[in-house]
Each structure stands twice: as C-alpha cells, then as structure tokens.
GROMACS .gro file of C-alpha atoms in nm:
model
   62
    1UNK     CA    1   0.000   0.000   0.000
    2UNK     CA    2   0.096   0.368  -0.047
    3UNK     CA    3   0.102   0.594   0.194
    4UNK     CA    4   0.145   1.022   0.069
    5UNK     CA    5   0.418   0.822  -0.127
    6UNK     CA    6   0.537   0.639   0.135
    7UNK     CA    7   0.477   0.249   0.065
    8UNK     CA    8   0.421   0.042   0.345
    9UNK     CA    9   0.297  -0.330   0.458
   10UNK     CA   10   0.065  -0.448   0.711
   11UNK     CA   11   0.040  -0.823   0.746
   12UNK     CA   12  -0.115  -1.030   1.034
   13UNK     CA   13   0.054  -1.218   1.285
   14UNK     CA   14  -0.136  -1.378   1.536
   15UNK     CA   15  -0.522  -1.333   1.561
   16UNK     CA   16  -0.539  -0.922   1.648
   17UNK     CA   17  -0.174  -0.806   1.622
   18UNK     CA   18  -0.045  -0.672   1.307
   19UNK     CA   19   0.336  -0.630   1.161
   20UNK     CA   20   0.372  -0.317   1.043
   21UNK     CA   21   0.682  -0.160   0.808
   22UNK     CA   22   0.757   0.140   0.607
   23UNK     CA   23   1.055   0.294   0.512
   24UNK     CA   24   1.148   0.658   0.470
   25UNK     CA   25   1.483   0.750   0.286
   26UNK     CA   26   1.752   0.526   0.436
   27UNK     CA   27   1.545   0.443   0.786
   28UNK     CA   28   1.343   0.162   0.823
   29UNK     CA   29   1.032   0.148   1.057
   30UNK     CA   30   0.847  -0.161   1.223
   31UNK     CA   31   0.668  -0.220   1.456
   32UNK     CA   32   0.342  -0.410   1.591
   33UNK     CA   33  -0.005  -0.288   1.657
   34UNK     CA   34  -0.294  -0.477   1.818
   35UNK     CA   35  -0.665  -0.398   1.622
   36UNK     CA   36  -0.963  -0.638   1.576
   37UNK     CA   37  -0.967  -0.506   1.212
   38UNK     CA   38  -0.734  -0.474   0.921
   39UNK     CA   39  -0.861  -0.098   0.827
   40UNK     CA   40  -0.772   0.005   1.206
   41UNK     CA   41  -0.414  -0.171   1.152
   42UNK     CA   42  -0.363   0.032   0.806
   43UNK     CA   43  -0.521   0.394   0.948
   44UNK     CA   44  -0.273   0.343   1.273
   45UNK     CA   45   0.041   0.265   1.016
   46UNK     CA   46  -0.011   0.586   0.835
   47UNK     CA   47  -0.101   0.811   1.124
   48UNK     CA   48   0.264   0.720   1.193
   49UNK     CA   49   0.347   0.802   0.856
   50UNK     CA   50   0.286   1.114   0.876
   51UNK     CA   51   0.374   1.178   1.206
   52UNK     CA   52   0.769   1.070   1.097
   53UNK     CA   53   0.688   1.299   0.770
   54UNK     CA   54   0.652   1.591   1.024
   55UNK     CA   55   0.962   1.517   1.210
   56UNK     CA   56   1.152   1.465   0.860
   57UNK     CA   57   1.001   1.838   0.739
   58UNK     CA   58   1.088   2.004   1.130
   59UNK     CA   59   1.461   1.873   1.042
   60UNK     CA   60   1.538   1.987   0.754
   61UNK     CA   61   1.365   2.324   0.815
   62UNK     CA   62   1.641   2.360   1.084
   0.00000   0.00000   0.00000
C-alpha cells in the first residue's frame, strides 16, 4: 500500500496483532499494533506516517 508516497505493509501475525513496516529515505520502521480489524491496523500505520513525515520536514527546516 501507499502511503502520501510512502509504501508500506501491514500483514497479520497472530489473531489481532499486526506487523507493520515502512521505510522513509535510508530508515526503516516496524513495529506491531494490536486492532480487531485490518482498516484500524492500516489507518494506525499511516497516522505514523505522517507523524515521521513531520519530524523529517521540522529537520530539515532547521
């Protein structure tokens, strides 16, 4: 899936956790989120999206 042109997986591990990863120039990010649906899973992956897009943007504004 893509992300404001960030592409990014979300695959299921056990029943109600999901594997998360995206990467953003040379950093990777993973992680694991617990939702009873797949659409939760996917909206919490790209909340963090853009919530490392900010932080990228605040940096190089400095």
């Amino acid at each position: 899936m893509i992300h404001k042109g960030i592409e990014f997986s979300v695959t299921q591990g056990a029943v109600g956790v999901w594997k998360w990863r995206f990467q953003i120039g040379e950093r990777v990010f993973t992680g694991k989120t617990e939702a009873k649906l797949n659409l939760l899973a996917i909206r919490r992956v790209q909340l963090r999206i853009d919530r490392e897009l900010k932080k990228v943007q605040q940096d190089q504004a400095r």
